[in-house]
Coordinates of C-alpha atoms in Angstrom, one line a residue:
M1 CA 101.2 47.5 -52.4
R2 CA 98.1 45.8 -51.2
K3 CA 96.9 45.2 -54.7
R4 CA 100.3 43.6 -55.7
Q5 CA 100.1 41.4 -52.6
F6 CA 96.6 40.3 -53.6
L7 CA 97.8 39.5 -57.1
W8 CA 100.4 37.1 -55.6
I9 CA 97.9 35.5 -53.2
V10 CA 95.4 34.4 -55.9
P11 CA 97.8 32.2 -57.9
L12 CA 99.4 30.8 -54.7
T13 CA 96.0 29.9 -53.4
V14 CA 95.1 28.1 -56.6
V15 CA 98.4 26.2 -56.6
A16 CA 97.9 25.3 -52.9
A17 CA 94.3 24.1 -53.6
G18 CA 95.6 22.0 -56.6
L19 CA 98.3 20.4 -54.5
A20 CA 95.8 19.6 -51.7
L21 CA 93.5 18.1 -54.2
L22 CA 96.3 16.0 -55.7
H23 CA 97.5 14.8 -52.3
F24 CA 94.4 14.2 -50.3
V25 CA 91.5 13.7 -52.7
V26 CA 92.8 12.1 -56.0
P27 CA 94.7 9.2 -54.5
A28 CA 91.7 8.2 -52.3
I29 CA 89.4 8.4 -55.4
V30 CA 91.8 6.2 -57.4
D31 CA 92.3 3.7 -54.6
N32 CA 88.5 3.4 -54.0
A33 CA 87.8 3.0 -57.7
I34 CA 90.4 0.3 -58.7
N35 CA 90.5 -1.7 -55.4
A36 CA 86.8 -2.1 -55.3
I37 CA 84.8 -4.8 -53.5
E38 CA 82.0 -5.9 -55.9
Q39 CA 78.7 -6.7 -54.2
G40 CA 77.2 -10.1 -54.5
P41 CA 75.2 -12.7 -52.6
R42 CA 76.8 -14.0 -49.4
K43 CA 75.9 -17.6 -48.5
P44 CA 75.2 -18.2 -44.8
I45 CA 78.3 -19.4 -42.9
S46 CA 77.8 -22.8 -41.3
A47 CA 78.8 -23.4 -37.7
A48 CA 81.2 -26.0 -38.9
A49 CA 83.0 -23.5 -41.2
K50 CA 83.2 -20.9 -38.5
K51 CA 84.6 -23.4 -36.0
L52 CA 87.2 -24.7 -38.6
H53 CA 88.2 -21.2 -39.8
D54 CA 88.9 -20.1 -36.2
T55 CA 91.5 -22.9 -35.9
L56 CA 93.3 -22.3 -39.2
H57 CA 96.7 -20.6 -39.9
I58 CA 95.7 -18.5 -42.9
A59 CA 98.4 -17.1 -45.2
D60 CA 98.4 -15.3 -48.5
L61 CA 101.2 -14.9 -51.0
H62 CA 100.4 -11.5 -52.6
A63 CA 98.9 -8.2 -51.7
D64 CA 99.8 -4.6 -52.7
P65 CA 98.4 -2.2 -50.0
L66 CA 101.8 -0.5 -49.5
L67 CA 101.2 1.3 -52.8
W68 CA 98.3 3.3 -51.4
K69 CA 97.9 6.2 -49.1
R70 CA 96.5 4.3 -46.1
D71 CA 97.7 3.7 -42.6
L72 CA 97.4 -0.1 -42.3
T73 CA 97.2 0.1 -38.5
Q74 CA 93.7 1.6 -39.0
R75 CA 90.5 0.0 -40.3
W76 CA 89.5 1.4 -43.6
D77 CA 86.2 1.4 -45.6
R78 CA 88.1 1.3 -48.9
G79 CA 90.5 -1.2 -50.3
H80 CA 90.8 -4.9 -49.4
I81 CA 93.3 -5.2 -46.5
D82 CA 94.6 -3.6 -43.3
I83 CA 95.7 -5.0 -39.9
P84 CA 92.4 -4.8 -38.1
R85 CA 90.6 -6.5 -41.0
M86 CA 93.4 -9.1 -41.2
I87 CA 92.8 -9.9 -37.5
E88 CA 89.1 -10.1 -38.1
G89 CA 89.7 -12.6 -40.9
N90 CA 92.0 -14.7 -38.7
M91 CA 95.1 -14.1 -40.9
T92 CA 98.4 -15.4 -39.7
L93 CA 100.8 -14.3 -42.5
Q94 CA 100.7 -12.0 -45.5
V95 CA 103.2 -11.3 -48.2
F96 CA 103.2 -7.5 -48.8
T97 CA 104.6 -6.8 -52.3
T98 CA 106.0 -3.5 -53.6
V99 CA 104.8 -2.2 -57.0
T100 CA 107.4 0.1 -58.5
K101 CA 106.3 0.6 -62.1
S102 CA 103.0 0.0 -63.9
P103 CA 102.2 1.1 -67.5
P104 CA 98.8 2.9 -68.0
D105 CA 96.0 1.1 -69.7
L106 CA 97.2 -2.3 -68.6
S107 CA 96.6 -5.2 -70.9
Y108 CA 97.0 -8.9 -70.2
D109 CA 98.0 -9.4 -73.8
E110 CA 100.7 -6.8 -74.5
N111 CA 102.3 -3.7 -72.8
S112 CA 105.3 -1.7 -73.8
S113 CA 108.0 -1.0 -71.2
D114 CA 108.7 2.3 -72.9
G115 CA 105.3 3.9 -72.2
G116 CA 104.1 6.0 -69.2
D117 CA 104.2 4.9 -65.6
D118 CA 101.3 5.2 -63.3
V119 CA 103.4 4.6 -60.1
T120 CA 105.4 7.8 -60.9
L121 CA 102.1 9.7 -60.8
L122 CA 101.1 8.0 -57.5
A123 CA 104.5 8.7 -55.9
I124 CA 104.2 12.4 -56.7
G125 CA 100.5 12.7 -55.9
Q126 CA 100.9 10.9 -52.5
M127 CA 104.0 13.0 -51.7
W128 CA 106.5 10.1 -51.5
P129 CA 110.1 11.3 -51.0
V130 CA 111.5 12.9 -54.0
R131 CA 114.2 10.2 -54.3
T132 CA 111.4 7.8 -55.2
W133 CA 110.1 9.8 -58.2
T134 CA 112.8 8.6 -60.6
N135 CA 114.3 5.6 -58.9
L136 CA 112.6 2.2 -58.8
T137 CA 114.8 0.8 -56.1
E138 CA 114.0 3.7 -53.8
R139 CA 110.3 3.1 -54.4
A140 CA 110.7 -0.5 -53.2
L141 CA 112.7 0.6 -50.2
Y142 CA 110.2 3.3 -49.3
Q143 CA 107.3 0.9 -49.4
A144 CA 109.3 -1.5 -47.2
S145 CA 109.9 1.4 -44.7
K146 CA 106.2 2.0 -44.6
L147 CA 105.6 -1.6 -43.5
H148 CA 108.2 -1.3 -40.8
R149 CA 106.6 1.9 -39.5
F150 CA 103.2 0.2 -39.4
A151 CA 104.7 -2.6 -37.4
D152 CA 106.3 -0.1 -35.0
R153 CA 103.0 1.6 -34.5
S154 CA 100.8 -1.5 -34.4
D155 CA 101.0 -2.1 -30.6
G156 CA 102.4 -5.6 -31.4
R157 CA 99.6 -6.5 -33.8
L158 CA 102.0 -6.7 -36.8
V159 CA 105.5 -8.3 -36.9
I160 CA 107.8 -8.4 -39.9
V161 CA 108.9 -12.0 -40.6
K162 CA 112.4 -12.3 -42.1
T163 CA 113.6 -15.6 -40.6
V164 CA 112.3 -19.0 -39.4
K165 CA 112.9 -17.8 -35.9
D166 CA 110.5 -14.8 -36.6
L167 CA 107.9 -17.2 -38.0
D168 CA 108.1 -19.5 -35.1
A169 CA 107.8 -16.6 -32.7
L170 CA 104.7 -15.4 -34.5
L171 CA 103.1 -18.9 -34.4
A172 CA 103.9 -19.2 -30.7
A173 CA 102.3 -15.8 -30.0
R174 CA 99.1 -16.8 -31.8
A175 CA 99.1 -20.1 -29.9
D176 CA 99.1 -18.0 -26.7
G177 CA 96.0 -16.1 -27.9
R178 CA 97.6 -12.9 -29.1
K179 CA 95.9 -11.0 -31.9
V180 CA 99.0 -10.7 -34.1
V181 CA 99.7 -11.1 -37.8
G182 CA 103.0 -11.4 -39.7
G183 CA 104.2 -9.7 -42.8
V184 CA 106.8 -10.8 -45.4
L185 CA 108.2 -8.3 -47.9
G186 CA 108.3 -9.1 -51.6
T187 CA 108.8 -7.2 -54.9
E188 CA 106.4 -7.0 -57.8
G189 CA 109.0 -7.4 -60.5
S190 CA 112.8 -7.0 -60.4
H191 CA 113.0 -3.9 -62.4
A192 CA 113.1 -2.8 -58.7
L193 CA 116.8 -3.6 -59.0
S194 CA 117.3 -0.7 -61.3
G195 CA 119.7 -2.8 -63.4
D196 CA 122.2 -3.2 -60.5
L197 CA 122.7 -6.7 -58.9
D198 CA 124.1 -5.0 -55.8
N199 CA 120.5 -3.9 -55.1
I200 CA 119.6 -7.5 -54.3
G201 CA 121.6 -7.1 -51.1
R202 CA 120.1 -3.7 -50.4
L203 CA 116.6 -5.1 -50.7
Y204 CA 117.4 -8.1 -48.6
D205 CA 118.8 -5.9 -45.9
A206 CA 115.6 -4.0 -45.9
G207 CA 113.7 -7.2 -45.2
F208 CA 112.7 -8.5 -48.7
R209 CA 112.5 -12.3 -48.7
M210 CA 110.6 -12.9 -52.0
M211 CA 111.2 -11.2 -55.4
S212 CA 109.3 -11.7 -58.6
L213 CA 111.1 -11.3 -61.8
Q214 CA 108.6 -9.4 -64.0
H215 CA 105.4 -7.5 -63.8
F216 CA 103.3 -6.3 -66.7
F217 CA 106.1 -5.5 -69.1
D218 CA 109.5 -6.8 -70.3
N219 CA 112.4 -5.7 -68.2
L220 CA 116.2 -6.2 -68.0
L221 CA 115.8 -9.7 -66.6
G222 CA 113.6 -11.0 -69.4
G223 CA 110.1 -11.2 -70.9
S224 CA 106.8 -10.6 -69.2
L225 CA 103.7 -12.8 -69.9
H226 CA 102.1 -9.5 -70.9
G227 CA 105.2 -7.9 -72.7
T228 CA 105.9 -7.2 -76.3
R229 CA 108.7 -9.8 -76.8
K230 CA 107.8 -12.5 -74.2
G231 CA 111.4 -13.7 -74.4
G232 CA 113.3 -15.8 -71.9
L233 CA 115.8 -14.8 -69.2
T234 CA 118.6 -12.5 -70.3
E235 CA 122.1 -12.9 -69.1
F236 CA 121.4 -10.3 -66.5
G237 CA 118.3 -12.2 -65.5
K238 CA 120.2 -15.4 -65.1
Q239 CA 122.8 -13.7 -62.9
A240 CA 120.0 -12.1 -60.8
V241 CA 118.3 -15.5 -60.2
R242 CA 121.6 -17.0 -59.1
E243 CA 122.4 -14.1 -56.7
M244 CA 118.8 -14.0 -55.3
E245 CA 119.1 -17.7 -54.4
E246 CA 122.5 -17.2 -53.0
A247 CA 121.2 -14.4 -50.8
G248 CA 118.3 -16.5 -49.6
V249 CA 115.5 -14.9 -51.6
I250 CA 112.5 -16.9 -52.8
I251 CA 111.9 -16.4 -56.5
D252 CA 108.4 -15.6 -57.7
V253 CA 107.5 -16.1 -61.4
S254 CA 104.1 -14.5 -61.4
H255 CA 103.7 -12.4 -64.6
S256 CA 106.8 -13.9 -66.1
S257 CA 106.7 -15.2 -69.7
E258 CA 106.5 -18.9 -70.2
K259 CA 110.1 -18.8 -71.6
V260 CA 111.3 -17.1 -68.5
V261 CA 109.5 -19.7 -66.3
R262 CA 111.2 -22.5 -68.3
D263 CA 114.6 -20.8 -68.1
T264 CA 114.2 -20.2 -64.4
L265 CA 113.2 -23.8 -63.7
A266 CA 116.3 -24.9 -65.6
I267 CA 118.8 -22.9 -63.5
A268 CA 117.2 -22.5 -60.1
E269 CA 118.4 -24.7 -57.3
G270 CA 115.4 -24.2 -55.1
P271 CA 111.6 -24.3 -55.7
L272 CA 109.7 -21.4 -57.3
V273 CA 106.5 -19.6 -56.3
I274 CA 103.9 -18.3 -58.6
S275 CA 102.3 -16.0 -56.0
H276 CA 99.0 -14.9 -57.6
T277 CA 97.4 -16.7 -60.5
G278 CA 94.8 -19.0 -61.8
T279 CA 95.2 -22.3 -63.7
S280 CA 94.5 -22.7 -67.4
N281 CA 92.7 -26.0 -66.9
H282 CA 90.1 -24.1 -64.9
C283 CA 90.1 -20.6 -66.4
K284 CA 91.5 -20.0 -69.9
S285 CA 93.0 -16.5 -69.6
P286 CA 96.1 -14.7 -70.9
R287 CA 96.8 -14.1 -67.2
N288 CA 97.6 -17.8 -66.6
I289 CA 100.5 -19.8 -67.8
S290 CA 100.1 -23.4 -69.1
D291 CA 99.1 -26.3 -67.0
E292 CA 102.3 -28.1 -68.0
L293 CA 104.5 -25.3 -66.4
M294 CA 102.3 -25.3 -63.3
V295 CA 103.0 -29.1 -62.9
Q296 CA 106.7 -28.5 -63.4
I297 CA 106.8 -25.8 -60.7
A298 CA 105.0 -28.1 -58.3
G299 CA 107.2 -31.0 -59.2
K300 CA 110.2 -29.0 -58.0
G301 CA 108.5 -28.3 -54.7
G302 CA 107.0 -25.0 -55.6
L303 CA 103.8 -23.2 -54.5
I304 CA 100.9 -21.9 -56.6
G305 CA 98.9 -19.0 -55.1
I306 CA 95.3 -18.8 -56.3
G307 CA 94.0 -15.3 -56.9
F308 CA 90.7 -13.8 -55.9
W309 CA 89.9 -11.8 -59.1
T310 CA 87.9 -12.6 -62.2
E311 CA 90.6 -12.3 -64.8
A312 CA 92.6 -15.1 -63.1
I313 CA 89.9 -17.5 -61.9
C314 CA 86.8 -16.5 -64.1
D315 CA 84.5 -16.3 -61.0
A316 CA 85.6 -14.1 -58.1
S317 CA 82.8 -15.2 -55.7
P318 CA 83.9 -17.2 -52.6
E319 CA 82.4 -20.2 -54.4
G320 CA 84.4 -19.4 -57.5
I321 CA 87.6 -19.1 -55.4
A322 CA 86.9 -22.5 -53.9
R323 CA 86.4 -24.0 -57.3
A324 CA 89.7 -22.5 -58.5
I325 CA 91.5 -23.9 -55.5
Q326 CA 89.9 -27.3 -56.1
A327 CA 91.0 -27.2 -59.8
A328 CA 94.6 -26.3 -58.7
V329 CA 94.6 -29.2 -56.2
D330 CA 93.4 -31.6 -58.9
L331 CA 96.2 -30.3 -61.2
V332 CA 99.3 -30.2 -58.9
G333 CA 98.3 -31.8 -55.6
E334 CA 97.1 -30.5 -52.3
D335 CA 100.7 -29.8 -51.0
H336 CA 101.4 -27.1 -53.7
V337 CA 98.4 -24.8 -53.6
A338 CA 98.1 -21.6 -51.5
L339 CA 96.1 -18.3 -51.5
G340 CA 97.4 -15.5 -53.7
S341 CA 94.6 -12.9 -53.4
D342 CA 96.2 -9.9 -55.1
F343 CA 94.3 -7.7 -52.6
D344 CA 94.8 -4.0 -53.3
G345 CA 96.5 -4.9 -56.6
A346 CA 94.2 -2.7 -58.8
V347 CA 91.7 -5.5 -59.1
A348 CA 88.1 -5.8 -58.0
T349 CA 87.3 -8.6 -55.6
R350 CA 84.1 -9.9 -54.1
I351 CA 85.5 -10.1 -50.5
D352 CA 88.0 -8.3 -48.4
V353 CA 90.4 -9.9 -46.0
S354 CA 88.0 -9.8 -43.1
E355 CA 85.6 -12.2 -45.0
L356 CA 88.0 -15.1 -45.6
V357 CA 85.7 -17.4 -43.7
L358 CA 83.5 -17.3 -46.8
V359 CA 86.2 -19.2 -48.7
T360 CA 86.5 -21.8 -45.9
N361 CA 82.7 -22.1 -46.0
A362 CA 82.8 -22.6 -49.8
L363 CA 85.6 -25.2 -49.6
L364 CA 83.6 -27.2 -47.1
D365 CA 80.5 -27.0 -49.3
L366 CA 82.5 -28.5 -52.1
G367 CA 83.2 -31.5 -49.9
I368 CA 86.9 -30.8 -49.5
D369 CA 88.3 -32.4 -46.4
E370 CA 89.6 -30.4 -43.4
A371 CA 93.2 -31.5 -43.8
T372 CA 93.3 -30.2 -47.3
I373 CA 91.6 -26.9 -46.3
R374 CA 94.2 -26.4 -43.6
K375 CA 96.9 -26.8 -46.2
V376 CA 95.6 -24.6 -49.0
M377 CA 94.4 -21.8 -46.6
G378 CA 97.8 -21.3 -45.2
G379 CA 99.5 -24.4 -43.9
N380 CA 101.4 -25.0 -47.2
Q381 CA 102.7 -21.5 -47.3
I382 CA 103.9 -21.6 -43.7
D383 CA 105.6 -24.9 -44.2
F384 CA 107.2 -23.5 -47.4
F385 CA 108.5 -20.4 -45.6
R386 CA 109.8 -22.5 -42.7
A387 CA 111.8 -24.6 -45.2
H388 CA 113.1 -21.7 -47.3
L389 CA 113.5 -18.6 -45.1
P390 CA 116.9 -18.1 -43.4
P391 CA 116.9 -19.8 -40.0
A392 CA 117.8 -16.7 -38.0

């Protein structure tokens, strides 16, 4: 009897050890490896830059920490962003995006929508609820629930912004000296709808106020900039755009094919966002759409979020970020440029969110005036959200 019991214990122990490794060790290793902070020289921060930075409202259009197994109420020594580091960096507002599908071996040139999916592996390895393992909408909703839980446990340091009233309350709290940051929910691609337009309402009710149409592959709405067909909006995609706007959702065309961007510009009543990108005039990369389309997006009142990683801006140092921002301002004007870091988006950066003062310092070193710095570091995004979020 004892021998039989022992024979059962051995495989069970092996299985338990394997599950523990999958849950506790592997996700942390992956997170640390692909959300790296590359070391590089740090220029001294001037007194003028520090003084200016402390008075800014800093906002960012795109970060993906909800994908990873991290409690954002705690300060971490891996990844790019969490609430304590946001407060250290003087952040006011962050768009937290939800990644629901990602092909392996990502290419900026071409990815098939029929291949594997790394987010499924992460969902299982990080022990997300079983309903998320096969349903992309449930993955988005689960990540949204994580942000709401972080807000509930943050001792008032994080608030979810869904309306202009929420945004104004956040700004008033910061004006009173409170150490508080705001979070807006967005999707990384509208395959998160799972092919059902009714899910726009479900996501909206969960707090989503910005939705991008594509990610790294073609989907039911249309072609990706990195897909196999790179086509325009499908009929389903056109319906989705109309219903998103009717619901009060801001549309993000990051990762969308140039045909999708043109089609969306043609039918959208409101302005578009391209939340994390570079500009082709500054960095020729398959990650970036044409300058012509950037100018059209800005011409309709849209917003261009400049990324912090090499493939988008060709130089991810703080000085490189500043030069990419300057190039975007030269292209579309100072009122249409914002930050779009892609923190924790499986990219390597040279800074984390606590070090944003280095960007302010670099912008001043370029000779950019304080009024423009206030706009591009967050003022434009806050004004945009005040104009396009629901009032209350």
